Structure formats: structure tokens, C-alpha cells
mmCIF file of C-alpha atoms in Angstrom:
data_model
loop_
_atom_site.group_PDB
_atom_site.id
_atom_site.type_symbol
_atom_site.label_atom_id
_atom_site.label_comp_id
_atom_site.label_asym_id
_atom_site.label_seq_id
_atom_site.Cartn_x
_atom_site.Cartn_y
_atom_site.Cartn_z
ATOM 1 C CA ALA A 241 78.158 -25.275 25.070
ATOM 2 C CA GLN A 242 76.003 -22.380 24.093
ATOM 3 C CA THR A 243 72.270 -22.942 23.895
ATOM 4 C CA VAL A 244 69.392 -20.873 22.590
ATOM 5 C CA THR A 245 65.849 -21.357 23.853
ATOM 6 C CA GLN A 246 62.648 -20.155 22.239
ATOM 7 C CA SER A 247 59.823 -20.993 24.612
ATOM 8 C CA GLN A 248 56.963 -20.169 22.237
ATOM 9 C CA PRO A 249 56.601 -22.809 19.508
ATOM 10 C CA GLU A 250 53.690 -20.933 17.948
ATOM 11 C CA MET A 251 52.247 -17.456 18.159
ATOM 12 C CA SER A 252 49.612 -15.509 16.321
ATOM 13 C CA VAL A 253 48.944 -11.823 15.870
ATOM 14 C CA GLN A 254 46.259 -9.734 14.262
ATOM 15 C CA GLU A 255 47.268 -7.742 11.237
ATOM 16 C CA ALA A 256 48.510 -4.244 12.234
ATOM 17 C CA GLU A 257 49.056 -5.329 15.847
ATOM 18 C CA THR A 258 52.328 -5.813 17.714
ATOM 19 C CA VAL A 259 53.820 -9.134 18.746
ATOM 20 C CA THR A 260 56.880 -10.055 20.781
ATOM 21 C CA LEU A 261 58.820 -13.277 20.308
ATOM 22 C CA SER A 262 60.957 -14.472 23.198
ATOM 23 C CA CYS A 263 64.466 -15.873 23.202
ATOM 24 C CA THR A 264 66.918 -16.705 25.948
ATOM 25 C CA TYR A 265 70.438 -17.962 25.562
ATOM 26 C CA ASP A 266 73.155 -19.393 27.684
ATOM 27 C CA THR A 267 76.817 -18.521 27.260
ATOM 28 C CA SER A 268 79.863 -17.756 29.328
ATOM 29 C CA GLU A 269 81.317 -15.582 26.579
ATOM 30 C CA SER A 270 81.282 -11.807 26.734
ATOM 31 C CA ASP A 271 81.776 -11.107 23.029
ATOM 32 C CA TYR A 272 79.082 -12.470 20.779
ATOM 33 C CA TYR A 273 76.311 -11.658 18.336
ATOM 34 C CA LEU A 274 72.606 -12.392 18.420
ATOM 35 C CA PHE A 275 70.320 -12.689 15.435
ATOM 36 C CA TRP A 276 66.728 -13.150 14.430
ATOM 37 C CA TYR A 277 66.177 -15.000 11.184
ATOM 38 C CA LYS A 278 62.903 -15.360 9.294
ATOM 39 C CA GLN A 279 62.064 -18.458 7.271
ATOM 40 C CA PRO A 280 58.844 -18.048 5.272
ATOM 41 C CA PRO A 281 57.103 -21.220 4.107
ATOM 42 C CA SER A 282 59.158 -22.853 1.343
ATOM 43 C CA ARG A 283 61.354 -19.807 1.064
ATOM 44 C CA GLN A 284 64.872 -18.892 1.999
ATOM 45 C CA MET A 285 65.940 -17.925 5.469
ATOM 46 C CA ILE A 286 66.744 -14.239 5.724
ATOM 47 C CA LEU A 287 68.309 -12.135 8.420
ATOM 48 C CA VAL A 288 65.822 -9.848 10.152
ATOM 49 C CA ILE A 289 67.977 -8.118 12.713
ATOM 50 C CA ARG A 290 71.236 -8.530 14.590
ATOM 51 C CA GLN A 291 72.646 -7.281 17.848
ATOM 52 C CA GLU A 292 76.270 -7.029 18.919
ATOM 53 C CA ALA A 293 76.625 -7.933 22.593
ATOM 54 C CA TYR A 294 78.968 -5.042 23.279
ATOM 55 C CA LYS A 295 76.361 -2.526 22.131
ATOM 56 C CA GLN A 296 73.953 -1.436 24.830
ATOM 57 C CA GLN A 297 71.555 0.168 22.377
ATOM 58 C CA ASN A 298 68.839 -2.132 21.106
ATOM 59 C CA ALA A 299 68.903 -2.765 17.362
ATOM 60 C CA THR A 300 66.002 -1.661 15.179
ATOM 61 C CA GLU A 301 65.170 -2.322 11.530
ATOM 62 C CA ASN A 302 62.004 -0.568 10.406
ATOM 63 C CA ARG A 303 59.105 -2.430 12.077
ATOM 64 C CA PHE A 304 61.436 -4.863 13.828
ATOM 65 C CA SER A 305 63.194 -4.122 17.080
ATOM 66 C CA VAL A 306 64.824 -6.128 19.829
ATOM 67 C CA ASN A 307 64.928 -5.946 23.586
ATOM 68 C CA PHE A 308 68.425 -7.087 24.510
ATOM 69 C CA GLN A 309 68.941 -7.774 28.202
ATOM 70 C CA LYS A 310 72.534 -8.950 28.464
ATOM 71 C CA ALA A 311 72.547 -9.710 32.189
ATOM 72 C CA ALA A 312 69.358 -11.729 31.868
ATOM 73 C CA LYS A 313 70.590 -13.326 28.607
ATOM 74 C CA SER A 314 67.339 -12.409 26.943
ATOM 75 C CA PHE A 315 66.845 -11.270 23.360
ATOM 76 C CA SER A 316 63.232 -10.723 22.301
ATOM 77 C CA LEU A 317 61.971 -9.564 18.918
ATOM 78 C CA LYS A 318 59.145 -7.065 18.616
ATOM 79 C CA ILE A 319 57.263 -6.794 15.344
ATOM 80 C CA SER A 320 55.139 -3.681 15.061
ATOM 81 C CA ASP A 321 52.279 -3.118 12.629
ATOM 82 C CA SER A 322 52.279 -6.811 11.702
ATOM 83 C CA GLN A 323 51.681 -7.632 8.062
ATOM 84 C CA LEU A 324 50.518 -10.816 6.354
ATOM 85 C CA GLY A 325 54.001 -11.185 4.894
ATOM 86 C CA ASP A 326 55.434 -11.481 8.396
ATOM 87 C CA ALA A 327 53.968 -14.971 8.725
ATOM 88 C CA ALA A 328 56.936 -17.325 8.974
ATOM 89 C CA MET A 329 59.163 -19.332 11.277
ATOM 90 C CA TYR A 330 61.390 -17.068 13.296
ATOM 91 C CA PHE A 331 64.684 -18.356 14.617
ATOM 92 C CA CYS A 332 66.763 -16.765 17.301
ATOM 93 C CA ALA A 333 70.475 -17.465 16.865
ATOM 94 C CA TYR A 334 73.706 -16.904 18.736
ATOM 95 C CA ARG A 335 77.208 -16.641 17.392
ATOM 96 C CA ARG A 336 80.359 -16.338 19.449
ATOM 97 C CA SER A 337 82.812 -13.784 18.157
ATOM 98 C CA GLY A 338 85.276 -15.169 15.622
ATOM 99 C CA ASN A 339 84.980 -17.791 12.911
ATOM 100 C CA THR A 340 82.180 -19.654 14.610
ATOM 101 C CA PRO A 341 78.901 -21.245 13.564
ATOM 102 C CA LEU A 342 75.403 -20.063 14.322
ATOM 103 C CA VAL A 343 73.593 -21.779 17.173
ATOM 104 C CA PHE A 344 69.849 -21.706 16.596
ATOM 105 C CA GLY A 345 66.815 -21.966 18.787
ATOM 106 C CA LYS A 346 64.005 -24.337 17.782
ATOM 107 C CA GLY A 347 61.974 -21.533 16.264
ATOM 108 C CA THR A 348 58.626 -19.820 16.729
ATOM 109 C CA ARG A 349 55.951 -20.164 14.068
ATOM 110 C CA LEU A 350 54.182 -16.827 13.681
ATOM 111 C CA SER A 351 50.760 -16.627 12.092
ATOM 112 C CA VAL A 352 49.269 -13.299 11.068
ATOM 113 C CA ILE A 353 45.483 -13.097 11.080
ATOM 114 C CA ALA A 354 43.801 -10.756 8.639
ATOM 115 C CA LYS B 1344 74.316 -10.350 -7.417
ATOM 116 C CA ALA B 1345 72.911 -13.831 -7.592
ATOM 117 C CA GLY B 1346 72.061 -15.390 -4.259
ATOM 118 C CA VAL B 1347 73.187 -18.681 -2.803
ATOM 119 C CA THR B 1348 72.031 -21.564 -4.951
ATOM 120 C CA GLN B 1349 71.671 -25.195 -3.982
ATOM 121 C CA THR B 1350 71.149 -28.195 -6.192
ATOM 122 C CA PRO B 1351 69.193 -30.315 -6.355
ATOM 123 C CA ARG B 1352 66.230 -28.831 -4.537
ATOM 124 C CA TYR B 1353 64.663 -32.196 -3.822
ATOM 125 C CA LEU B 1354 66.093 -35.685 -3.506
ATOM 126 C CA ILE B 1355 64.623 -39.053 -2.697
ATOM 127 C CA LYS B 1356 67.005 -41.833 -1.762
ATOM 128 C CA THR B 1357 66.787 -45.199 -0.068
ATOM 129 C CA ARG B 1358 68.586 -46.383 3.028
ATOM 130 C CA GLY B 1359 72.179 -47.361 2.432
ATOM 131 C CA GLN B 1360 72.663 -45.140 -0.593
ATOM 132 C CA GLN B 1361 74.889 -42.119 -0.673
ATOM 133 C CA VAL B 1362 74.074 -38.597 -1.790
ATOM 134 C CA THR B 1363 75.938 -35.454 -2.827
ATOM 135 C CA LEU B 1364 74.485 -31.986 -2.401
ATOM 136 C CA SER B 1365 75.901 -28.871 -4.014
ATOM 137 C CA CYS B 1366 76.051 -25.251 -2.923
ATOM 138 C CA SER B 1367 77.180 -22.262 -4.963
ATOM 139 C CA PRO B 1368 77.903 -19.241 -2.770
ATOM 140 C CA ILE B 1369 77.404 -15.608 -3.608
ATOM 141 C CA SER B 1370 80.194 -14.350 -5.837
ATOM 142 C CA GLY B 1371 83.120 -13.193 -3.718
ATOM 143 C CA HIS B 1372 82.120 -15.210 -0.683
ATOM 144 C CA ARG B 1373 84.793 -17.615 0.482
ATOM 145 C CA SER B 1374 83.068 -19.191 3.460
ATOM 146 C CA VAL B 1375 80.381 -21.829 3.095
ATOM 147 C CA SER B 1376 78.581 -23.391 6.043
ATOM 148 C CA TRP B 1377 76.173 -26.313 6.034
ATOM 149 C CA TYR B 1378 73.248 -26.842 8.396
ATOM 150 C CA GLN B 1379 70.773 -29.670 8.819
ATOM 151 C CA GLN B 1380 67.176 -28.702 9.608
ATOM 152 C CA THR B 1381 64.740 -31.277 11.022
ATOM 153 C CA PRO B 1382 61.455 -30.844 12.913
ATOM 154 C CA GLY B 1383 62.855 -32.638 15.943
ATOM 155 C CA GLN B 1384 66.369 -31.278 16.238
ATOM 156 C CA GLY B 1385 65.912 -27.908 14.577
ATOM 157 C CA LEU B 1386 68.870 -26.340 12.826
ATOM 158 C CA GLN B 1387 72.213 -27.964 13.518
ATOM 159 C CA PHE B 1388 75.604 -26.981 12.214
ATOM 160 C CA LEU B 1389 77.387 -29.552 10.085
ATOM 161 C CA PHE B 1390 80.614 -27.907 8.935
ATOM 162 C CA GLU B 1391 82.165 -24.793 7.483
ATOM 163 C CA TYR B 1392 84.656 -24.452 4.681
ATOM 164 C CA PHE B 1393 86.881 -21.500 3.962
ATOM 165 C CA SER B 1394 89.386 -21.362 1.122
ATOM 166 C CA GLU B 1395 89.017 -25.095 0.470
ATOM 167 C CA THR B 1396 89.737 -26.022 4.103
ATOM 168 C CA GLN B 1397 87.326 -27.297 6.697
ATOM 169 C CA ARG B 1398 87.523 -24.743 9.455
ATOM 170 C CA ASN B 1399 84.738 -25.844 11.780
ATOM 171 C CA LYS B 1400 82.874 -29.078 12.283
ATOM 172 C CA GLY B 1401 79.690 -29.889 14.127
ATOM 173 C CA ASN B 1402 78.807 -33.033 16.017
ATOM 174 C CA PHE B 1403 77.808 -35.315 13.181
ATOM 175 C CA PRO B 1404 79.083 -38.803 12.351
ATOM 176 C CA GLY B 1405 81.791 -39.373 9.789
ATOM 177 C CA ARG B 1406 79.170 -40.357 7.208
ATOM 178 C CA PHE B 1407 78.739 -36.641 6.686
ATOM 179 C CA SER B 1408 81.580 -35.058 4.785
ATOM 180 C CA GLY B 1409 82.157 -32.079 2.603
ATOM 181 C CA ARG B 1410 84.606 -30.242 0.457
ATOM 182 C CA GLN B 1411 85.107 -26.892 -1.157
ATOM 183 C CA PHE B 1412 86.518 -26.126 -4.544
ATOM 184 C CA SER B 1413 88.789 -23.311 -5.637
ATOM 185 C CA ASN B 1414 85.785 -21.327 -6.913
ATOM 186 C CA SER B 1415 84.266 -21.582 -3.396
ATOM 187 C CA ARG B 1416 81.513 -23.927 -4.494
ATOM 188 C CA SER B 1417 80.942 -26.590 -1.886
ATOM 189 C CA GLU B 1418 79.553 -30.085 -1.812
ATOM 190 C CA MET B 1419 78.454 -32.220 1.049
ATOM 191 C CA ASN B 1420 78.218 -35.966 0.921
ATOM 192 C CA VAL B 1421 76.270 -38.340 3.100
ATOM 193 C CA SER B 1422 77.146 -42.007 2.820
ATOM 194 C CA THR B 1423 75.161 -45.011 3.967
ATOM 195 C CA LEU B 1424 71.969 -43.021 4.320
ATOM 196 C CA GLU B 1425 69.706 -43.622 7.304
ATOM 197 C CA LEU B 1426 66.049 -42.732 7.709
ATOM 198 C CA GLY B 1427 67.046 -40.073 10.233
ATOM 199 C CA ASP B 1428 69.042 -38.235 7.593
ATOM 200 C CA SER B 1429 65.797 -37.029 6.055
ATOM 201 C CA ALA B 1430 66.025 -33.270 6.447
ATOM 202 C CA LEU B 1431 66.326 -29.901 4.797
ATOM 203 C CA TYR B 1432 70.007 -29.192 4.218
ATOM 204 C CA LEU B 1433 70.843 -25.517 4.110
ATOM 205 C CA CYS B 1434 74.039 -23.909 3.063
ATOM 206 C CA ALA B 1435 75.034 -20.365 3.888
ATOM 207 C CA SER B 1436 77.797 -18.220 2.492
ATOM 208 C CA SER B 1437 79.606 -15.187 3.790
ATOM 209 C CA THR B 1438 82.639 -13.180 2.798
ATOM 210 C CA THR B 1439 85.041 -14.458 5.434
ATOM 211 C CA GLY B 1440 82.922 -16.512 7.803
ATOM 212 C CA ASN B 1441 83.700 -14.204 10.683
ATOM 213 C CA SER B 1442 80.828 -13.580 13.038
ATOM 214 C CA TYR B 1443 80.459 -9.948 12.013
ATOM 215 C CA ASN B 1444 79.819 -10.966 8.393
ATOM 216 C CA GLU B 1445 76.226 -11.797 7.550
ATOM 217 C CA GLN B 1446 75.522 -15.343 6.451
ATOM 218 C CA PHE B 1447 73.256 -15.613 3.423
ATOM 219 C CA PHE B 1448 71.258 -18.796 3.166
ATOM 220 C CA GLY B 1449 70.307 -20.818 0.136
ATOM 221 C CA PRO B 1450 66.849 -22.315 -0.459
ATOM 222 C CA GLY B 1451 67.975 -25.714 0.783
ATOM 223 C CA THR B 1452 67.913 -29.262 -0.510
ATOM 224 C CA ARG B 1453 65.141 -31.394 0.880
ATOM 225 C CA LEU B 1454 66.391 -34.959 1.258
ATOM 226 C CA THR B 1455 63.959 -37.784 1.857
ATOM 227 C CA VAL B 1456 65.344 -41.177 2.782
ATOM 228 C CA LEU B 1457 62.980 -44.111 2.298
#
């Protein structure tokens, strides 16, 4: 079974600084997708960024970028120029190719300090 | 387009009762997935429905069931409630449910079992 591990239950960052959230996963599949989701307090979970395993280039979305190391099964999220609105739970998730469910890590709670 | 909606947003039940939660997907989306979110276990997949058929099922007891209607709206039912069923229940919709389609999450239904 696939597993996703987020080793940092909580992290904090100063406003305007950069923070990196870690994620490792375990799978024997070669075709899959990786995601970072953001869940603000009492608000809906939204997709931050996704990475297709077959793409070597790391995905970027504005201030959010990933470091995808397929051989190491590592998928970290870098948030640049952190803003107060970035404070949330961040979930790393894996999805095998096909009609398959998301497998989530336990999450990292990010606090942004003004 | 309206987002994924879930009703009710909050529920309080007692042990032994049953409960039905509802999810209305984004218009045009035919796949609806359900997840249970608890502090201890994190986010766990319950089941996925596509075109009124259960296509995937997670590792939950038979007390958890669901269905999907012809308009893609989905309900999940939990019978004989236990204290451990207290959780945030999230539903997510996507166009086909394939891994390359983004899943959009609803705000969740917070169930408290007393």
C-alpha cells in the first residue's frame, strides 16, 4: 500500500520569508501524481500544486514550488515570500494513475508570524 | 460555477443512531469521493461514486455506506454510530475521477457523536 509521510507536524515562518515543507512517499508504481493541498482554518481544502511523476521539471505556481526527487521519493513544498494568508494545514497527497483515491499525509500546520 | 456543497455543516448525534450526509458536486462533475478527517488518523478515503456506481472503496466497516443519484449528488450514511465516528467528513468532486482531473473539496460536515 502506498503511504505518505510528513515528518513536520508544525512549522512557523516569518512573513516575507521562505519555508520548505517536507514529504516522502512510498510506492512501487511508476505512474502517479503528487499534490500539495492547503486547508485554512475552518475553510475548504484547496489544491496548491501538483506534479506528474513522469515530468522531470519541478512544478511551480507563483510563490509555490516543489522539489520532486523521484528516486528518493521526496516531494517538498517551498513557499516563498510567505504571507499571513498562507497560514493553514498543508497536506501532501499521492494518487496512482487511473481512477484511484488520494492518499494523504498527516499534514503540517504552518504558522506565519507577522 | 458554484463549488461543492455539503449539508448539513454540523451534526450532533448519540451513539447507536444513524446519520446521512449530503454532497452536491460541481455542475458537470460525475465523480464524488468521500473522506473522513480525524486528528488521529488524518484523512482517509471512504468511497468514490461515478455515474451512480461505487467505483472504489476504502477500508471502513459496512456501517459506512453511500450512494449517488442520477444528478451526481451523493449521500453517505453511517449506521449504529460510535464515538470514534466523530470526524470531519469531506466530499470531493471531479469530472471523471481520473487522477489527472483535479478534485474539488467541499467545506465538510462536522459530525460529533456523544
